[in-house]
Amino acid sequence: MNVRLKRAKELMGYAVRLTKDEGLPTMVKRGAGFVRRRFFGKRARYLPGKKVLEAQAAEMAGKTAENCGLPTISILTPLYNTPENYLREFLSSFVNQTAPNGQLCLADASDDAHPEVERVVREYRRKNQRIVYKKVENKGIAANTNAAETLATGEYLALADHDDVLAPHAMYAMGKAVLQLREKGEPDSFLYSDEALFTKDIKKPMVGHFKPDYAPDYLLCCNYICHLAVFKRALYEQLGGERPECDGSQDHDLFLRLIEQTGGAAHLPQVLYYWRVHAGSTSGGTDAKPYVAAAAKKALTDHLSRTGRTGTVEDGLFPSTYRVKWDIEGDPKVSILIPNKDHTDDLEKCLYSIWSKTEWDNFEVIVIENNSTDPATFAYYKDAEKRYEGLKVVTWPEKGFNFSAINNFGRKAAQGEYLLLLNNDVEVRNGDWLTELLRQCAHPGGAAICGAMLYYPDETLQHAGVVTGLGGYAGHSHKYKKAGGSGYLFRAATVQDFSAVTGACLLVRASVWDEVKGLDEKFAVAFNDVDFCLRVRDKGYRIVWTPYAQLTHYESKSRGGDEKDPVKAARFAAEQQRLYDVHGKADILEDPYYNPSLTRDREDFSESGDLRNLKEGKVTVRWRNA
């Protein structure tokens, strides 16, 4: 089926469900947002409305940093031969903040050929005494940032580049976010916001960087936090500030060291920073700064050393991304559980690919026979058990199809420290697929669950993690995208934290499986994997996905489609409702690893048509730990 037609059918199905669940007015409103986003202008789409900014300014009118009720945030900015027009835009963005709780600390390392930098700063200082300045010797960006910090008096610090622009509500929103964390009794030492790229005018942004809540595995692959990051000055000083030996990736290094102390971070999904794209900027690509990769790998290697974990840091699949090849602890055995009903051609392809390609040799395969009717199937089992050492077939004693019950039964025969749920219609592509899944789990501090990259036979993505809330319930990240791409913010090409992964290929620690009592058998066909992962996540464990374990999935060849069978369709609808009943609709719709400014209508990480949270300047900060 044509990809566009697939998406159109899925969107229509979602519209029907939304109408049933929330009524026609809600569906029409969402549809209007979709049309507006697709076909009309996007000017200033990430900025709060004029009335919102005016209300913030009115709330703070006549107040100072000392009596405005918000914590003071000192912004650290090294200057170096800054073009005058860029510098003026940056300084103006600070001067025109809606709240007075900011302090701008400038360390100017410009050479003698650029006296205009100091002249422009002194001009702005006459307008705003919250700008502090000193000339420094140029010792590199980390040392210059540390020099700016010596001017700071705020309880918090933030980092900003000299050629970028602050959103007008950056200090107000971050100040309110800190207070909100304190009110909730949550840690307030480290926060970050979303950001956007622009070339000339922040009212005409190129694209938004809409980030997940704190995602530790993602942070090891790239510095997704970037701007605007805010953290306690006392913590920065305790850590000794930024490290000159990591120049080029000094912020990534700092964030890793901060996380080691805080155990997590708070995310404010507001666009508070505009990153200028021009020749020579990091936002324009790391080709402009080739030393960045070496610095990033040092930062990551040092982080592993400090946290007592072992692995090798390598370049990732794309520039500015990285990969940690974790050392696997011990020699864990993996029990691969494969439900099967007839379809021995599919099963043979699956088994042959496992035995012929898998480099990790400590595994067993348990085929769970499920009501096969073809006598040839049972003859095949006997032959396969002779050909494949470590294969055994167990027979599920019940009738009908219940994916959860079948796998729960298979688990009883499993002897491994890890269980791998695997569909019979998948085929292994790379030899270290199972090793890679284990790498993510079988080390100190590893994840409890890991999912794999699954491709359709036509070389498009079938699964790159599961996002809850897509289509109202759950969907696959980057589904139907062509193989080989990086995805949104490298999220289809780096190890990722997710709320769930598909049960078509899911590795889980056996102890965790037992702790949550396996799959919920009331989810007979749909959402059993999502429910299972959410229960594991809610126990405090991590769920990750890796692009380095790759398989081809001949999806639904065994069972066929459900949408044309009224009985199956009714069962599917009941399981949808059960997902809401068990986990709560809000929990399903608000996936912490998916940004509220991204659409729920498709699986391509495109921008939502409903950006009211941004237009209203809504402060809803969300803290997560590791």
XYZ file of C-alpha atoms in Angstrom:
626
model
C 0.000 0.000 0.000
C 1.236 3.508 -0.826
C 2.680 5.212 2.286
C 0.543 8.333 1.841
C -2.566 6.193 1.522
C -1.591 4.303 4.693
C -1.211 7.565 6.583
C -4.480 8.910 5.225
C -6.340 5.765 6.335
C -4.765 5.932 9.787
C -5.634 9.629 10.104
C -9.233 8.955 9.092
C -9.429 6.145 11.638
C -8.113 8.452 14.329
C -10.697 11.123 13.367
C -13.493 8.576 13.756
C -12.219 7.442 17.165
C -11.737 11.029 18.335
C -15.295 11.873 17.321
C -16.629 8.888 19.268
C -14.481 9.569 22.343
C -14.633 13.358 22.586
C -17.369 14.483 20.230
C -17.570 16.174 16.849
C -16.582 19.682 18.079
C -13.236 18.386 19.379
C -12.549 16.515 16.156
C -13.392 19.603 14.082
C -11.137 21.756 16.244
C -8.232 19.337 15.869
C -8.899 19.132 12.138
C -8.895 22.915 11.846
C -5.536 23.002 13.613
C -4.183 20.455 11.151
C -5.332 22.529 8.166
C -4.019 25.758 9.720
C -0.604 24.245 10.325
C -0.386 22.695 6.869
C -1.640 25.531 4.729
C -1.295 28.845 6.562
C 1.547 31.002 7.832
C 3.730 30.060 10.760
C 4.929 33.500 11.805
C 5.939 33.754 15.485
C 4.345 30.365 16.073
C 6.574 29.526 19.051
C 6.244 32.881 20.806
C 3.521 33.604 23.368
C 0.766 35.903 22.179
C 1.217 39.659 22.530
C -1.330 39.841 25.358
C 0.456 37.079 27.265
C 3.783 38.901 27.081
C 2.127 42.171 28.055
C 0.497 40.478 31.050
C 3.858 39.106 32.183
C 5.450 42.545 31.860
C 2.538 44.144 33.756
C 2.881 41.578 36.553
C 6.539 42.558 36.929
C 6.140 46.315 36.382
C 8.159 48.348 38.873
C 9.790 45.273 40.381
C 13.448 44.416 40.600
C 15.370 41.165 40.697
C 15.357 41.427 44.463
C 11.605 41.787 44.972
C 9.987 40.193 41.878
C 9.555 36.857 43.644
C 11.490 34.879 41.024
C 14.950 33.369 41.511
C 17.737 35.292 39.837
C 19.299 33.615 36.784
C 22.758 34.772 35.722
C 23.359 34.141 32.027
C 26.975 33.344 31.139
C 28.070 34.470 27.692
C 31.629 34.607 26.357
C 32.111 37.208 23.623
C 34.648 36.883 20.847
C 34.727 39.240 17.865
C 30.950 39.163 17.812
C 29.399 40.777 14.711
C 27.721 43.983 15.825
C 24.290 43.145 14.441
C 24.273 39.756 16.174
C 25.471 41.298 19.430
C 22.786 43.979 19.380
C 20.055 41.409 18.781
C 21.333 39.271 21.629
C 21.642 42.164 24.077
C 18.223 43.504 23.081
C 16.675 40.108 23.776
C 18.004 40.336 27.327
C 17.058 43.959 27.895
C 13.499 43.290 26.684
C 12.761 40.340 28.986
C 9.292 40.423 30.542
C 10.757 39.763 34.019
C 13.699 41.450 35.806
C 15.177 38.305 37.374
C 17.967 37.920 34.826
C 21.591 38.995 34.999
C 23.787 38.956 31.895
C 27.456 38.165 32.579
C 29.729 38.923 29.634
C 33.369 37.883 29.363
C 34.847 39.613 26.325
C 37.880 37.940 24.753
C 37.656 39.912 21.491
C 40.933 40.933 19.883
C 42.147 44.492 19.372
C 40.674 44.594 15.867
C 37.126 44.452 17.294
C 36.763 47.348 19.786
C 33.118 47.737 18.768
C 32.188 44.738 20.936
C 33.047 46.625 24.141
C 31.528 49.848 22.790
C 28.171 48.186 22.050
C 28.086 46.415 25.425
C 28.763 49.664 27.293
C 25.972 51.306 25.321
C 23.533 48.635 26.476
C 24.823 48.726 30.042
C 23.626 52.307 30.239
C 20.125 50.976 29.545
C 20.280 48.010 31.900
C 22.586 47.675 34.901
C 21.812 43.952 35.034
C 24.437 43.573 32.316
C 27.916 43.042 33.809
C 31.069 42.931 31.740
C 34.800 42.413 31.814
C 37.609 42.016 29.322
C 39.450 38.692 29.516
C 42.318 36.953 27.805
C 41.070 34.438 25.285
C 41.683 31.004 26.801
C 38.942 29.108 25.004
C 35.198 28.883 25.418
C 35.168 26.883 28.661
C 37.687 29.134 30.425
C 35.933 32.234 29.110
C 32.589 30.931 30.372
C 34.158 30.329 33.770
C 35.437 33.902 33.688
C 31.883 35.119 33.048
C 30.705 33.075 36.028
C 32.940 35.081 38.380
C 30.637 38.044 37.670
C 27.478 36.120 38.547
C 25.410 36.823 41.655
C 22.310 34.785 40.800
C 21.180 31.626 42.537
C 21.004 30.009 39.100
C 23.136 30.102 35.972
C 22.271 29.724 32.302
C 24.426 29.446 29.196
C 23.889 31.507 26.053
C 25.962 32.022 22.917
C 26.843 35.521 21.801
C 25.142 35.253 18.418
C 21.812 33.783 19.545
C 18.574 35.277 20.892
C 16.621 34.717 24.098
C 12.858 34.381 23.875
C 11.241 37.407 25.569
C 9.745 35.272 28.331
C 12.819 33.118 28.996
C 13.641 34.498 32.443
C 9.978 34.701 33.492
C 9.185 31.142 32.417
C 12.314 29.592 33.933
C 11.772 31.496 37.164
C 8.177 30.270 37.383
C 9.317 26.727 36.565
C 11.737 26.737 39.508
C 8.952 27.888 41.829
C 6.642 25.212 40.453
C 9.217 22.507 41.166
C 9.647 23.766 44.702
C 5.903 23.812 45.234
C 5.702 20.184 44.122
C 8.648 19.206 46.297
C 10.722 18.150 43.295
C 14.424 18.827 42.658
C 15.086 22.280 41.228
C 18.831 22.127 40.507
C 18.786 21.528 36.733
C 16.197 22.563 34.140
C 16.111 22.862 30.369
C 13.681 24.157 27.743
C 12.922 23.619 24.081
C 14.593 25.760 21.423
C 14.253 26.791 17.797
C 16.578 27.514 14.888
C 16.428 30.765 12.930
C 18.486 32.670 10.388
C 17.395 36.332 10.544
C 14.197 36.775 12.530
C 12.940 34.709 15.479
C 9.406 35.398 14.277
C 10.289 33.287 11.252
C 11.860 30.206 12.832
C 13.141 27.422 10.630
C 12.247 24.562 12.943
C 11.644 23.838 16.598
C 13.685 21.406 18.643
C 10.945 19.822 20.723
C 12.708 17.608 23.231
C 11.633 14.724 25.446
C 11.722 14.920 29.211
C 15.030 13.841 30.704
C 16.250 10.849 28.687
C 19.595 9.525 30.014
C 20.375 7.091 27.207
C 19.618 9.711 24.557
C 21.941 12.176 26.329
C 24.796 9.675 25.983
C 24.302 9.746 22.212
C 24.060 13.497 21.662
C 23.647 16.741 23.566
C 19.919 17.020 23.035
C 19.538 19.338 26.056
C 21.477 22.290 24.562
C 19.542 25.525 25.229
C 18.168 26.910 27.434
C 19.772 25.036 30.329
C 19.484 26.495 33.848
C 21.228 25.110 36.937
C 22.234 26.167 40.444
C 25.359 28.304 40.670
C 26.500 26.499 43.823
C 26.469 23.199 41.921
C 28.432 24.692 39.024
C 31.061 25.986 41.422
C 31.177 22.675 43.271
C 31.962 20.951 39.959
C 34.671 23.484 39.100
C 32.747 24.982 36.192
C 33.334 23.988 32.586
C 36.409 21.962 31.641
C 38.762 23.480 29.023
C 39.876 19.987 28.000
C 36.359 19.456 26.615
C 36.247 22.654 24.563
C 33.913 22.053 21.647
C 31.662 19.858 23.743
C 32.011 21.688 27.035
C 28.265 22.034 27.590
C 27.597 18.333 26.978
C 30.358 17.527 29.446
C 28.910 19.956 32.004
C 25.416 18.489 31.662
C 26.723 14.965 32.238
C 28.537 16.097 35.379
C 25.458 17.960 36.602
C 23.325 14.857 36.098
C 25.777 12.824 38.145
C 24.959 15.129 41.060
C 21.238 15.740 40.521
C 20.195 12.280 39.295
C 17.855 13.824 36.737
C 16.598 17.041 35.180
C 13.420 19.056 34.745
C 12.074 19.870 31.283
C 9.997 22.943 30.494
C 8.370 22.410 27.054
C 8.495 26.089 26.079
C 10.682 27.538 23.309
C 12.892 29.873 25.343
C 15.940 30.085 23.110
C 16.562 30.825 19.431
C 19.718 29.336 17.960
C 21.082 31.267 14.988
C 22.126 29.196 11.975
C 25.046 30.650 10.058
C 28.408 29.551 8.688
C 30.646 28.558 11.584
C 27.886 27.958 14.146
C 27.475 24.535 15.756
C 23.790 24.679 14.802
C 24.938 24.658 11.187
C 26.589 21.266 11.650
C 29.697 19.912 13.308
C 31.609 20.085 10.021
C 32.187 23.720 10.976
C 33.906 22.582 14.194
C 35.631 19.224 13.594
C 37.099 19.094 17.105
C 33.619 18.704 18.595
C 33.493 14.921 18.117
C 36.789 14.316 19.900
C 35.720 16.514 22.812
C 32.331 14.800 23.056
C 33.891 11.341 23.166
C 36.230 12.476 25.930
C 33.285 13.894 27.895
C 31.398 10.623 27.544
C 34.386 8.432 28.362
C 35.105 10.473 31.479
C 31.438 10.235 32.482
C 31.560 6.428 32.279
C 34.711 6.398 34.360
C 33.252 8.633 37.065
C 30.072 6.572 37.288
C 31.919 3.239 37.462
C 30.533 1.862 34.197
C 32.574 0.312 31.429
C 32.175 0.504 27.702
C 33.705 1.960 24.561
C 32.593 5.316 23.181
C 32.449 5.393 19.393
C 31.149 7.659 16.664
C 27.437 7.250 15.988
C 25.660 6.750 12.707
C 25.627 10.496 11.964
C 27.980 13.394 12.720
C 27.538 14.780 16.258
C 26.072 11.471 17.481
C 27.843 8.831 19.548
C 27.471 5.243 20.638
C 28.377 3.598 23.926
C 29.196 -0.084 23.392
C 28.594 -1.257 26.936
C 30.601 -4.118 28.366
C 28.200 -6.965 29.093
C 28.446 -8.258 32.657
C 28.889 -12.032 32.782
C 27.576 -14.435 30.168
C 23.795 -14.166 30.519
C 21.602 -16.743 28.860
C 18.729 -15.501 26.709
C 15.508 -17.476 26.304
C 13.870 -16.567 22.992
C 10.095 -17.137 23.077
C 8.407 -17.540 19.674
C 4.642 -18.241 19.500
C 3.704 -20.159 16.367
C 0.617 -21.493 14.621
C 1.377 -23.272 11.335
C 3.237 -20.854 8.972
C 6.314 -23.055 9.126
C 7.890 -21.223 6.166
C 7.950 -18.035 8.236
C 9.188 -19.866 11.290
C 11.964 -21.600 9.373
C 13.157 -18.276 7.977
C 13.174 -16.876 11.502
C 14.985 -19.817 13.087
C 17.531 -20.122 10.293
C 18.406 -16.433 10.610
C 18.868 -16.806 14.368
C 21.204 -19.806 14.174
C 23.097 -18.694 11.077
C 23.698 -15.062 12.068
C 23.560 -14.621 15.834
C 27.014 -14.049 17.328
C 25.863 -14.303 20.969
C 25.859 -18.052 21.528
C 24.335 -18.408 25.002
C 20.686 -18.642 24.027
C 17.832 -21.087 23.793
C 14.753 -20.878 21.599
C 11.350 -21.962 22.840
C 8.695 -22.254 20.159
C 5.249 -22.098 21.744
C 2.883 -24.153 19.671
C -0.531 -22.519 19.473
C -3.356 -24.590 17.976
C -1.753 -25.493 14.659
C -4.021 -27.532 12.357
C -1.618 -28.642 9.611
C -0.015 -32.062 10.373
C 3.063 -30.915 8.486
C 3.666 -28.343 11.219
C 4.266 -31.003 13.854
C 6.553 -32.940 11.528
C 8.477 -29.698 10.994
C 8.884 -29.224 14.769
C 10.502 -32.651 15.155
C 12.871 -31.987 12.289
C 13.749 -28.488 13.527
C 14.561 -29.719 17.037
C 17.129 -32.062 15.472
C 18.662 -29.377 13.261
C 18.772 -26.495 15.751
C 20.619 -27.210 18.976
C 18.911 -25.517 21.926
C 15.469 -25.443 20.272
C 12.515 -26.886 22.097
C 8.804 -26.827 21.342
C 6.188 -26.526 24.073
C 2.449 -26.729 23.489
C 0.085 -24.143 24.902
C -2.919 -26.113 26.170
C -5.653 -23.518 25.607
C -7.741 -22.690 22.539
C -7.901 -19.467 20.530
C -5.209 -16.799 20.292
C -3.998 -14.888 23.342
C -0.516 -13.469 22.829
C -0.120 -12.651 26.515
C -1.190 -16.059 27.780
C 0.945 -17.869 25.210
C 4.094 -15.987 26.216
C 3.343 -16.332 29.918
C 3.117 -20.076 29.341
C 6.368 -20.096 27.390
C 8.138 -18.246 30.182
C 7.596 -21.291 32.453
C 9.917 -23.310 30.217
C 12.568 -20.593 29.995
C 15.859 -20.928 31.842
C 17.543 -17.699 30.780
C 18.362 -14.618 32.829
C 16.769 -12.665 29.982
C 13.627 -13.322 27.989
C 13.265 -12.254 24.371
C 9.760 -12.031 22.937
C 10.040 -12.594 19.198
C 7.415 -12.922 16.485
C 7.674 -15.875 14.138
C 7.546 -13.539 11.128
C 10.819 -11.704 11.747
C 14.227 -12.290 10.235
C 17.558 -11.333 11.791
C 19.642 -8.909 9.715
C 22.884 -8.343 11.648
C 24.992 -10.777 13.614
C 25.343 -8.725 16.797
C 21.631 -7.991 17.142
C 21.242 -10.017 20.333
C 24.579 -8.804 21.702
C 23.428 -5.236 21.192
C 20.128 -5.816 22.982
C 22.061 -7.289 25.895
C 24.518 -4.379 25.875
C 21.707 -2.028 26.780
C 20.510 -4.140 29.707
C 23.251 -6.422 31.030
C 25.484 -3.885 32.734
C 25.271 -1.931 36.005
C 22.586 0.706 35.647
C 21.296 -0.811 32.412
C 17.728 -0.749 31.155
C 15.178 -3.409 32.055
C 13.797 -3.670 28.518
C 15.322 -3.096 25.097
C 13.627 -3.070 21.710
C 15.091 -3.347 18.214
C 14.943 -1.578 14.888
C 12.391 -3.407 12.740
C 12.089 -2.867 9.005
C 9.365 -3.734 6.570
C 10.527 -5.842 3.598
C 10.359 -2.688 1.440
C 13.119 -1.100 3.562
C 10.916 1.340 5.416
C 10.807 1.553 9.207
C 8.218 -0.540 10.996
C 9.384 0.090 14.560
C 11.823 2.538 16.125
C 10.208 2.624 19.568
C 6.624 3.135 20.731
C 5.143 6.527 21.615
C 1.988 6.438 23.700
C -0.784 8.832 22.737
C -0.215 8.627 18.984
C -3.576 8.124 17.338
C -5.006 8.453 20.830
C -3.432 5.222 22.100
C 0.041 4.273 20.844
C 2.055 4.298 17.650
C 5.471 3.413 16.291
C 8.134 6.100 16.122
C 9.062 7.052 12.537
C 6.854 4.366 10.998
C 7.087 4.194 7.189
C 10.212 6.371 7.050
C 12.831 5.176 4.574
C 15.717 3.225 6.057
C 18.964 5.089 6.531
C 17.645 8.402 7.804
C 18.473 10.010 11.138
C 14.885 10.794 12.092
C 13.758 13.742 14.183
C 16.727 15.103 16.169
C 18.585 11.827 15.466
C 15.881 9.871 17.275
C 15.793 7.088 14.651
C 19.571 6.710 14.708
C 20.569 6.797 18.387
C 19.781 4.697 21.431
C 16.568 6.150 22.850
C 14.528 6.136 26.027
C 10.887 5.245 25.347
C 7.784 4.439 27.328
C 7.354 1.214 25.356
C 8.718 -0.970 22.574
C 6.973 -3.572 20.467
C 6.585 -7.143 21.642
C 7.603 -8.320 18.179
C 11.199 -8.147 19.452
C 11.516 -7.269 23.124
C 14.333 -8.218 25.495
C 13.543 -8.057 29.222
C 15.267 -9.170 32.378
C 13.501 -12.311 33.590
C 13.482 -10.954 37.144
C 11.617 -7.844 36.016
C 9.147 -9.957 34.013
C 8.418 -11.959 37.146
C 8.216 -8.850 39.334
C 5.384 -7.370 37.245
C 3.849 -10.833 36.696
C 4.386 -10.984 32.952
C 1.901 -9.934 30.322
C -1.685 -9.031 31.223
C -3.801 -11.780 29.671
C -6.782 -9.462 29.376
C -4.833 -7.831 26.535
C -5.199 -10.847 24.278
C -3.876 -9.326 21.053
C -3.372 -5.552 21.136
C -1.471 -3.295 23.546
C -0.142 -6.141 25.699
C 3.413 -4.939 25.006
C 2.487 -1.301 25.703
C 0.761 -2.206 28.963
C 3.692 -4.396 30.011
C 6.263 -1.691 29.298
C 4.248 0.963 31.110
C 3.994 -1.231 34.190
C 7.756 -1.763 34.058
C 8.374 1.968 33.532
C 6.111 2.856 36.435
C 8.201 0.580 38.672
C 11.115 2.925 38.011
C 12.904 0.876 35.346
C 14.086 2.211 31.994
C 12.946 1.046 28.563
C 15.264 1.706 25.632
C 15.398 1.130 21.920
C 18.527 0.649 19.842
C 19.079 1.146 16.105
C 21.995 -1.305 16.196
C 19.840 -4.446 16.567
C 18.114 -4.857 13.225
C 15.493 -7.295 11.976
C 12.985 -7.476 9.136
C 9.381 -7.855 10.242
C 6.793 -9.377 7.903
C 4.083 -7.795 10.034
C 0.777 -9.569 10.676
C 1.367 -12.358 8.177
C 0.474 -14.883 10.858
C -2.760 -13.358 12.111
C -3.912 -11.138 9.272
C -5.641 -7.792 9.708
C -8.279 -7.155 12.357
C -10.110 -4.139 11.012
C -12.335 -6.073 8.544
C -13.549 -8.656 11.060
C -16.308 -7.197 13.299
C -15.511 -9.564 16.169
C -11.807 -8.697 16.065
C -12.605 -5.005 15.663
C -14.801 -5.117 18.780
C -12.066 -6.875 20.719
C -9.527 -4.280 19.570
C -11.799 -1.440 20.705
C -12.216 -3.125 24.088
C -8.454 -3.415 24.486
C -8.070 0.251 23.565
C -10.508 1.139 26.326
C -8.737 -1.160 28.766
C -5.472 0.681 28.113
C -7.173 3.894 29.292
C -8.858 2.137 32.201
C -5.625 0.599 33.513
C -3.241 3.493 32.979
C -5.469 6.551 32.789
C -6.097 8.495 29.620
C -3.862 11.394 30.655
C -0.921 9.044 31.270
C -1.350 7.508 27.835
C -1.646 10.862 26.054
C 1.235 12.523 27.903
C 4.237 10.378 27.052
C 7.258 11.858 28.862
C 9.521 10.944 25.962
C 7.378 12.782 23.412
C 6.965 16.528 23.350
C 3.481 18.105 23.634
C 4.330 20.401 20.710
C 4.617 17.387 18.388
C 1.578 15.937 16.646
C -0.375 12.937 17.935
C -1.995 12.503 14.535
C 0.980 10.861 12.827
C 4.128 8.940 13.711
C 6.640 11.213 11.936
C 7.454 13.661 14.777
C 6.016 16.560 12.826
C 4.946 19.738 14.559
C 1.511 19.809 16.151
C -1.233 21.970 14.711
C -2.160 22.875 18.278
C 0.552 25.038 19.844
C -1.707 26.707 22.387
C 0.660 25.825 25.239
C 3.321 27.899 23.506
C 0.969 30.741 22.559
C -0.334 30.893 26.133
C 3.174 30.705 27.601
C 2.002 27.864 29.792
C 4.536 26.742 32.401
C 4.222 23.028 33.130
C 7.627 21.751 34.153
C 8.272 18.001 34.318
C 11.098 16.430 36.346
C 12.430 12.929 35.747
C 15.277 11.007 37.293
C 17.576 8.429 35.783
